[in-house]
């Protein structure tokens, strides 16, 4: 006998609209109020574009649920967007040294977030937040290599229970004008947990530990909290995992 649909769907997962992060609500209210005013005045040529802007702002601050992969030593993408750079570089001086990422060159994976991507950033591994360092700077195109050293940015260092440290950097871009941390030194986070937000369009650099090769390739799209960037201790490059 066929089960009723409601019973057959029990325990399943249904799609739902992503929630909007509280940080975006004030912008939506302001834009919505302007839209309503234009509509009230019958200024349709202004009301329709403002309605589109209001919808875009709501989409920009969307905060979807993510399914974080489970596994030993997985390093998870902290940002949505495209992998635009994979380079071997020295760690930033704010995170270098014995108490940070050391002084040897590391593989840096750069993920560029367009204004259409989700801008909630997430922890690449679980552990303790050791450092949160904000650096004021310029607002160059975040897609440029020198943005890592010149732009306004915020470094975050996480240490797992085995003492492995991973650093990542939130970088402001041409349009981005604020980097917001949700964590502070001493906080304990889970892999994939929300740790910050950048508005509006920017980049995140992730420094993979020595001996860890990236599992993503240039041009690949990443999903924060879901895409695997690498596996600790696996130094041989592997095929990217489609997301």
PDB file of C-alpha atoms in Angstrom:
ATOM      1  CA  UNK A   1       0.000   0.000   0.000  1.00  0.00           C
ATOM      2  CA  UNK A   2       1.362   3.407  -0.974  1.00  0.00           C
ATOM      3  CA  UNK A   3       2.173   5.678   1.953  1.00  0.00           C
ATOM      4  CA  UNK A   4       0.600   9.142   2.139  1.00  0.00           C
ATOM      5  CA  UNK A   5       2.987  11.829   0.881  1.00  0.00           C
ATOM      6  CA  UNK A   6       3.281  13.388   4.321  1.00  0.00           C
ATOM      7  CA  UNK A   7       4.395  10.060   5.788  1.00  0.00           C
ATOM      8  CA  UNK A   8       6.761   9.271   2.919  1.00  0.00           C
ATOM      9  CA  UNK A   9       8.458  12.646   3.375  1.00  0.00           C
ATOM     10  CA  UNK A  10       8.910  12.170   7.129  1.00  0.00           C
ATOM     11  CA  UNK A  11      12.524  12.607   8.091  1.00  0.00           C
ATOM     12  CA  UNK A  12      13.368  14.134   4.707  1.00  0.00           C
ATOM     13  CA  UNK A  13      14.865  17.528   4.008  1.00  0.00           C
ATOM     14  CA  UNK A  14      12.871  20.142   2.137  1.00  0.00           C
ATOM     15  CA  UNK A  15      14.312  23.170   0.365  1.00  0.00           C
ATOM     16  CA  UNK A  16      13.646  26.498   2.003  1.00  0.00           C
ATOM     17  CA  UNK A  17      14.590  30.090   1.363  1.00  0.00           C
ATOM     18  CA  UNK A  18      17.922  30.985   2.997  1.00  0.00           C
ATOM     19  CA  UNK A  19      17.646  33.216   6.031  1.00  0.00           C
ATOM     20  CA  UNK A  20      19.045  36.747   5.996  1.00  0.00           C
ATOM     21  CA  UNK A  21      21.894  37.570   8.352  1.00  0.00           C
ATOM     22  CA  UNK A  22      20.924  40.191  11.000  1.00  0.00           C
ATOM     23  CA  UNK A  23      23.692  42.497   9.737  1.00  0.00           C
ATOM     24  CA  UNK A  24      21.785  42.931   6.473  1.00  0.00           C
ATOM     25  CA  UNK A  25      18.361  43.689   7.893  1.00  0.00           C
ATOM     26  CA  UNK A  26      18.980  47.403   8.434  1.00  0.00           C
ATOM     27  CA  UNK A  27      20.119  47.801   4.825  1.00  0.00           C
ATOM     28  CA  UNK A  28      17.032  45.961   3.583  1.00  0.00           C
ATOM     29  CA  UNK A  29      14.769  48.171   5.714  1.00  0.00           C
ATOM     30  CA  UNK A  30      16.413  51.358   4.442  1.00  0.00           C
ATOM     31  CA  UNK A  31      16.254  50.267   0.821  1.00  0.00           C
ATOM     32  CA  UNK A  32      12.706  48.992   1.258  1.00  0.00           C
ATOM     33  CA  UNK A  33      11.598  52.304   2.815  1.00  0.00           C
ATOM     34  CA  UNK A  34      13.069  54.242  -0.112  1.00  0.00           C
ATOM     35  CA  UNK A  35      11.317  51.881  -2.531  1.00  0.00           C
ATOM     36  CA  UNK A  36       7.992  52.366  -0.727  1.00  0.00           C
ATOM     37  CA  UNK A  37       8.416  56.147  -0.806  1.00  0.00           C
ATOM     38  CA  UNK A  38       9.087  56.144  -4.546  1.00  0.00           C
ATOM     39  CA  UNK A  39       6.079  53.877  -5.094  1.00  0.00           C
ATOM     40  CA  UNK A  40       3.863  56.116  -2.929  1.00  0.00           C
ATOM     41  CA  UNK A  41       4.919  59.120  -5.006  1.00  0.00           C
ATOM     42  CA  UNK A  42       4.146  57.116  -8.178  1.00  0.00           C
ATOM     43  CA  UNK A  43       7.740  57.521  -9.360  1.00  0.00           C
ATOM     44  CA  UNK A  44       7.787  54.187 -11.130  1.00  0.00           C
ATOM     45  CA  UNK A  45      11.038  54.835 -12.986  1.00  0.00           C
ATOM     46  CA  UNK A  46      12.730  55.044  -9.563  1.00  0.00           C
ATOM     47  CA  UNK A  47      10.582  52.571  -7.627  1.00  0.00           C
ATOM     48  CA  UNK A  48      11.280  49.536  -9.837  1.00  0.00           C
ATOM     49  CA  UNK A  49      15.100  49.887  -9.813  1.00  0.00           C
ATOM     50  CA  UNK A  50      15.020  50.413  -6.041  1.00  0.00           C
ATOM     51  CA  UNK A  51      12.892  47.291  -5.646  1.00  0.00           C
ATOM     52  CA  UNK A  52      15.550  45.378  -7.577  1.00  0.00           C
ATOM     53  CA  UNK A  53      18.272  46.823  -5.339  1.00  0.00           C
ATOM     54  CA  UNK A  54      16.315  45.781  -2.247  1.00  0.00           C
ATOM     55  CA  UNK A  55      16.065  42.220  -3.518  1.00  0.00           C
ATOM     56  CA  UNK A  56      19.778  42.190  -4.340  1.00  0.00           C
ATOM     57  CA  UNK A  57      20.674  43.382  -0.819  1.00  0.00           C
ATOM     58  CA  UNK A  58      18.513  40.622   0.656  1.00  0.00           C
ATOM     59  CA  UNK A  59      20.278  38.087  -1.571  1.00  0.00           C
ATOM     60  CA  UNK A  60      23.714  39.470  -0.675  1.00  0.00           C
ATOM     61  CA  UNK A  61      23.151  38.935   3.053  1.00  0.00           C
ATOM     62  CA  UNK A  62      21.622  35.476   2.637  1.00  0.00           C
ATOM     63  CA  UNK A  63      22.874  32.933   5.131  1.00  0.00           C
ATOM     64  CA  UNK A  64      22.160  29.434   3.794  1.00  0.00           C
ATOM     65  CA  UNK A  65      22.543  26.233   5.784  1.00  0.00           C
ATOM     66  CA  UNK A  66      25.643  24.285   4.780  1.00  0.00           C
ATOM     67  CA  UNK A  67      26.440  20.575   5.112  1.00  0.00           C
ATOM     68  CA  UNK A  68      29.981  20.411   6.486  1.00  0.00           C
ATOM     69  CA  UNK A  69      31.886  17.281   5.372  1.00  0.00           C
ATOM     70  CA  UNK A  70      33.232  15.095   8.164  1.00  0.00           C
ATOM     71  CA  UNK A  71      36.634  13.463   8.073  1.00  0.00           C
ATOM     72  CA  UNK A  72      40.052  13.478   9.680  1.00  0.00           C
ATOM     73  CA  UNK A  73      42.227  16.418   8.710  1.00  0.00           C
ATOM     74  CA  UNK A  74      39.824  18.077   6.269  1.00  0.00           C
ATOM     75  CA  UNK A  75      40.410  21.768   5.532  1.00  0.00           C
ATOM     76  CA  UNK A  76      37.133  23.383   4.476  1.00  0.00           C
ATOM     77  CA  UNK A  77      36.730  26.444   2.258  1.00  0.00           C
ATOM     78  CA  UNK A  78      35.993  29.517   4.399  1.00  0.00           C
ATOM     79  CA  UNK A  79      34.332  31.440   1.562  1.00  0.00           C
ATOM     80  CA  UNK A  80      32.039  31.091  -1.422  1.00  0.00           C
ATOM     81  CA  UNK A  81      33.575  32.121  -4.732  1.00  0.00           C
ATOM     82  CA  UNK A  82      36.144  31.281  -7.371  1.00  0.00           C
ATOM     83  CA  UNK A  83      39.712  30.111  -6.790  1.00  0.00           C
ATOM     84  CA  UNK A  84      41.714  32.838  -8.540  1.00  0.00           C
ATOM     85  CA  UNK A  85      45.233  32.259  -7.174  1.00  0.00           C
ATOM     86  CA  UNK A  86      47.216  29.297  -5.840  1.00  0.00           C
ATOM     87  CA  UNK A  87      50.722  30.423  -4.892  1.00  0.00           C
ATOM     88  CA  UNK A  88      53.631  29.543  -2.634  1.00  0.00           C
ATOM     89  CA  UNK A  89      54.313  32.590  -0.465  1.00  0.00           C
ATOM     90  CA  UNK A  90      55.636  33.571   2.927  1.00  0.00           C
ATOM     91  CA  UNK A  91      52.922  33.810   5.587  1.00  0.00           C
ATOM     92  CA  UNK A  92      51.816  37.351   6.466  1.00  0.00           C
ATOM     93  CA  UNK A  93      54.071  38.893   9.091  1.00  0.00           C
ATOM     94  CA  UNK A  94      51.131  39.251  11.493  1.00  0.00           C
ATOM     95  CA  UNK A  95      50.720  35.455  11.509  1.00  0.00           C
ATOM     96  CA  UNK A  96      54.371  34.448  11.096  1.00  0.00           C
ATOM     97  CA  UNK A  97      56.755  33.152  13.749  1.00  0.00           C
ATOM     98  CA  UNK A  98      56.830  30.297  16.214  1.00  0.00           C
ATOM     99  CA  UNK A  99      53.462  31.157  17.722  1.00  0.00           C
ATOM    100  CA  UNK A 100      51.790  31.387  14.342  1.00  0.00           C
ATOM    101  CA  UNK A 101      52.341  29.871  10.916  1.00  0.00           C
ATOM    102  CA  UNK A 102      56.130  29.800  11.111  1.00  0.00           C
ATOM    103  CA  UNK A 103      58.501  31.462   8.659  1.00  0.00           C
ATOM    104  CA  UNK A 104      58.660  28.941   5.802  1.00  0.00           C
ATOM    105  CA  UNK A 105      56.737  29.480   2.538  1.00  0.00           C
ATOM    106  CA  UNK A 106      53.223  28.035   2.470  1.00  0.00           C
ATOM    107  CA  UNK A 107      50.617  27.370  -0.203  1.00  0.00           C
ATOM    108  CA  UNK A 108      48.103  30.195  -0.326  1.00  0.00           C
ATOM    109  CA  UNK A 109      44.697  29.580  -1.904  1.00  0.00           C
ATOM    110  CA  UNK A 110      42.786  32.764  -2.782  1.00  0.00           C
ATOM    111  CA  UNK A 111      39.001  32.692  -3.152  1.00  0.00           C
ATOM    112  CA  UNK A 112      37.417  35.719  -4.832  1.00  0.00           C
ATOM    113  CA  UNK A 113      33.866  36.593  -3.801  1.00  0.00           C
ATOM    114  CA  UNK A 114      31.803  38.583  -6.270  1.00  0.00           C
ATOM    115  CA  UNK A 115      28.882  40.733  -5.135  1.00  0.00           C
ATOM    116  CA  UNK A 116      26.600  37.819  -6.061  1.00  0.00           C
ATOM    117  CA  UNK A 117      28.257  35.297  -3.714  1.00  0.00           C
ATOM    118  CA  UNK A 118      27.321  34.515  -0.116  1.00  0.00           C
ATOM    119  CA  UNK A 119      29.602  36.636   2.082  1.00  0.00           C
ATOM    120  CA  UNK A 120      29.402  34.756   5.362  1.00  0.00           C
ATOM    121  CA  UNK A 121      32.862  33.316   6.077  1.00  0.00           C
ATOM    122  CA  UNK A 122      33.396  30.056   7.957  1.00  0.00           C
ATOM    123  CA  UNK A 123      36.151  28.334   9.928  1.00  0.00           C
ATOM    124  CA  UNK A 124      38.308  26.027   7.766  1.00  0.00           C
ATOM    125  CA  UNK A 125      38.980  23.686  10.704  1.00  0.00           C
ATOM    126  CA  UNK A 126      37.695  23.200  14.212  1.00  0.00           C
ATOM    127  CA  UNK A 127      39.782  24.461  17.116  1.00  0.00           C
ATOM    128  CA  UNK A 128      40.655  27.528  19.150  1.00  0.00           C
ATOM    129  CA  UNK A 129      40.899  31.038  17.729  1.00  0.00           C
ATOM    130  CA  UNK A 130      44.440  32.128  18.589  1.00  0.00           C
ATOM    131  CA  UNK A 131      44.615  35.485  16.804  1.00  0.00           C
ATOM    132  CA  UNK A 132      42.292  38.017  15.161  1.00  0.00           C
ATOM    133  CA  UNK A 133      44.354  40.840  13.658  1.00  0.00           C
ATOM    134  CA  UNK A 134      42.761  43.752  11.795  1.00  0.00           C
ATOM    135  CA  UNK A 135      44.914  45.796   9.386  1.00  0.00           C
ATOM    136  CA  UNK A 136      43.668  49.025   7.808  1.00  0.00           C
ATOM    137  CA  UNK A 137      44.617  49.595   4.189  1.00  0.00           C
ATOM    138  CA  UNK A 138      43.530  50.370   0.645  1.00  0.00           C
ATOM    139  CA  UNK A 139      40.516  49.162  -1.334  1.00  0.00           C
ATOM    140  CA  UNK A 140      42.133  47.830  -4.492  1.00  0.00           C
ATOM    141  CA  UNK A 141      40.516  45.197  -6.688  1.00  0.00           C
ATOM    142  CA  UNK A 142      40.511  42.104  -4.437  1.00  0.00           C
ATOM    143  CA  UNK A 143      41.341  39.944  -7.463  1.00  0.00           C
ATOM    144  CA  UNK A 144      44.844  41.454  -7.642  1.00  0.00           C
ATOM    145  CA  UNK A 145      47.790  39.633  -6.060  1.00  0.00           C
ATOM    146  CA  UNK A 146      48.969  42.728  -4.166  1.00  0.00           C
ATOM    147  CA  UNK A 147      45.598  43.026  -2.420  1.00  0.00           C
ATOM    148  CA  UNK A 148      46.945  40.534   0.153  1.00  0.00           C
ATOM    149  CA  UNK A 149      49.505  43.087   1.312  1.00  0.00           C
ATOM    150  CA  UNK A 150      47.909  46.464   0.485  1.00  0.00           C
ATOM    151  CA  UNK A 151      44.175  46.176   1.164  1.00  0.00           C
ATOM    152  CA  UNK A 152      42.226  46.461   4.376  1.00  0.00           C
ATOM    153  CA  UNK A 153      42.230  42.969   5.819  1.00  0.00           C
ATOM    154  CA  UNK A 154      41.744  40.788   8.864  1.00  0.00           C
ATOM    155  CA  UNK A 155      43.855  37.757   9.745  1.00  0.00           C
ATOM    156  CA  UNK A 156      42.420  34.873  11.757  1.00  0.00           C
ATOM    157  CA  UNK A 157      44.524  32.022  13.151  1.00  0.00           C
ATOM    158  CA  UNK A 158      42.920  28.746  14.255  1.00  0.00           C
ATOM    159  CA  UNK A 159      44.680  25.916  16.119  1.00  0.00           C
ATOM    160  CA  UNK A 160      43.187  22.429  16.270  1.00  0.00           C
ATOM    161  CA  UNK A 161      43.459  19.987  19.158  1.00  0.00           C
ATOM    162  CA  UNK A 162      46.677  18.513  17.702  1.00  0.00           C
ATOM    163  CA  UNK A 163      48.380  21.897  17.551  1.00  0.00           C
ATOM    164  CA  UNK A 164      48.035  22.333  13.785  1.00  0.00           C
ATOM    165  CA  UNK A 165      47.509  25.980  12.887  1.00  0.00           C
ATOM    166  CA  UNK A 166      45.745  27.374   9.840  1.00  0.00           C
ATOM    167  CA  UNK A 167      45.578  31.045   9.025  1.00  0.00           C
ATOM    168  CA  UNK A 168      43.157  32.764   6.714  1.00  0.00           C
ATOM    169  CA  UNK A 169      42.689  36.399   5.752  1.00  0.00           C
ATOM    170  CA  UNK A 170      39.531  38.343   4.954  1.00  0.00           C
ATOM    171  CA  UNK A 171      40.417  41.024   2.402  1.00  0.00           C
ATOM    172  CA  UNK A 172      38.303  44.040   1.486  1.00  0.00           C
ATOM    173  CA  UNK A 173      37.902  44.925  -2.190  1.00  0.00           C
ATOM    174  CA  UNK A 174      36.785  47.779  -4.423  1.00  0.00           C
ATOM    175  CA  UNK A 175      33.253  47.807  -3.050  1.00  0.00           C
ATOM    176  CA  UNK A 176      33.784  46.190   0.360  1.00  0.00           C
ATOM    177  CA  UNK A 177      34.054  48.722   3.141  1.00  0.00           C
ATOM    178  CA  UNK A 178      33.694  46.674   6.303  1.00  0.00           C
ATOM    179  CA  UNK A 179      35.060  43.403   7.640  1.00  0.00           C
ATOM    180  CA  UNK A 180      33.099  42.041  10.567  1.00  0.00           C
ATOM    181  CA  UNK A 181      34.448  39.317  12.886  1.00  0.00           C
ATOM    182  CA  UNK A 182      32.060  37.051  14.776  1.00  0.00           C
ATOM    183  CA  UNK A 183      34.880  35.551  16.871  1.00  0.00           C
ATOM    184  CA  UNK A 184      37.663  36.662  19.175  1.00  0.00           C
ATOM    185  CA  UNK A 185      40.871  35.072  20.531  1.00  0.00           C
ATOM    186  CA  UNK A 186      40.074  32.197  22.874  1.00  0.00           C
ATOM    187  CA  UNK A 187      36.809  31.225  21.189  1.00  0.00           C
ATOM    188  CA  UNK A 188      36.375  27.553  20.280  1.00  0.00           C
ATOM    189  CA  UNK A 189      34.873  26.969  16.838  1.00  0.00           C
ATOM    190  CA  UNK A 190      33.754  23.970  14.839  1.00  0.00           C
ATOM    191  CA  UNK A 191      34.781  23.399  11.235  1.00  0.00           C
ATOM    192  CA  UNK A 192      32.361  25.293   9.021  1.00  0.00           C
ATOM    193  CA  UNK A 193      31.161  27.576  11.808  1.00  0.00           C
ATOM    194  CA  UNK A 194      30.409  31.180  10.856  1.00  0.00           C
ATOM    195  CA  UNK A 195      33.325  33.411  11.858  1.00  0.00           C
ATOM    196  CA  UNK A 196      32.824  36.657   9.953  1.00  0.00           C
ATOM    197  CA  UNK A 197      31.325  38.698   7.144  1.00  0.00           C
ATOM    198  CA  UNK A 198      32.691  41.035   4.477  1.00  0.00           C
ATOM    199  CA  UNK A 199      30.499  43.460   2.607  1.00  0.00           C
ATOM    200  CA  UNK A 200      30.243  43.973  -0.448  1.00  0.00           C
ATOM    201  CA  UNK A 201      32.561  41.847  -2.652  1.00  0.00           C
ATOM    202  CA  UNK A 202      36.026  40.747  -1.567  1.00  0.00           C
ATOM    203  CA  UNK A 203      38.437  37.837  -1.124  1.00  0.00           C
ATOM    204  CA  UNK A 204      39.657  35.279   1.414  1.00  0.00           C
ATOM    205  CA  UNK A 205      43.199  33.830   1.444  1.00  0.00           C
ATOM    206  CA  UNK A 206      43.819  30.474   3.137  1.00  0.00           C
ATOM    207  CA  UNK A 207      47.333  29.340   4.104  1.00  0.00           C
ATOM    208  CA  UNK A 208      47.623  25.562   3.946  1.00  0.00           C
ATOM    209  CA  UNK A 209      50.025  23.943   6.443  1.00  0.00           C
ATOM    210  CA  UNK A 210      53.393  22.673   5.201  1.00  0.00           C
ATOM    211  CA  UNK A 211      53.049  19.294   3.510  1.00  0.00           C
ATOM    212  CA  UNK A 212      49.422  19.861   2.506  1.00  0.00           C
ATOM    213  CA  UNK A 213      48.556  20.186  -1.174  1.00  0.00           C
ATOM    214  CA  UNK A 214      45.418  21.923  -2.438  1.00  0.00           C
ATOM    215  CA  UNK A 215      42.540  19.775  -3.673  1.00  0.00           C
ATOM    216  CA  UNK A 216      41.076  22.645  -5.662  1.00  0.00           C
ATOM    217  CA  UNK A 217      42.173  24.088  -9.001  1.00  0.00           C
ATOM    218  CA  UNK A 218      42.239  27.544 -10.523  1.00  0.00           C
ATOM    219  CA  UNK A 219      38.814  28.595 -11.705  1.00  0.00           C
ATOM    220  CA  UNK A 220      36.972  26.152  -9.456  1.00  0.00           C
ATOM    221  CA  UNK A 221      33.943  27.392  -7.561  1.00  0.00           C
ATOM    222  CA  UNK A 222      34.062  26.916  -3.795  1.00  0.00           C
ATOM    223  CA  UNK A 223      31.195  26.657  -1.335  1.00  0.00           C
ATOM    224  CA  UNK A 224      31.972  27.892   2.169  1.00  0.00           C
ATOM    225  CA  UNK A 225      31.612  25.163   4.745  1.00  0.00           C
ATOM    226  CA  UNK A 226      31.409  22.404   2.104  1.00  0.00           C
ATOM    227  CA  UNK A 227      34.283  22.431  -0.416  1.00  0.00           C
ATOM    228  CA  UNK A 228      37.404  20.568   0.730  1.00  0.00           C
ATOM    229  CA  UNK A 229      40.522  22.681   0.093  1.00  0.00           C
ATOM    230  CA  UNK A 230      42.987  20.064   1.306  1.00  0.00           C
ATOM    231  CA  UNK A 231      43.685  17.247   3.725  1.00  0.00           C
ATOM    232  CA  UNK A 232      46.300  17.752   6.440  1.00  0.00           C
ATOM    233  CA  UNK A 233      49.561  15.978   5.662  1.00  0.00           C
ATOM    234  CA  UNK A 234      48.655  14.974   2.111  1.00  0.00           C
ATOM    235  CA  UNK A 235      51.308  16.599   0.002  1.00  0.00           C
ATOM    236  CA  UNK A 236      50.457  15.130  -3.375  1.00  0.00           C
ATOM    237  CA  UNK A 237      48.049  17.236  -5.453  1.00  0.00           C
ATOM    238  CA  UNK A 238      44.712  15.523  -5.998  1.00  0.00           C
ATOM    239  CA  UNK A 239      41.918  16.027  -8.454  1.00  0.00           C
ATOM    240  CA  UNK A 240      39.485  18.728  -7.412  1.00  0.00           C
ATOM    241  CA  UNK A 241      36.219  17.503  -5.954  1.00  0.00           C
ATOM    242  CA  UNK A 242      33.221  18.929  -7.836  1.00  0.00           C
ATOM    243  CA  UNK A 243      30.799  20.838  -5.658  1.00  0.00           C
TER     244      UNK A 243
END
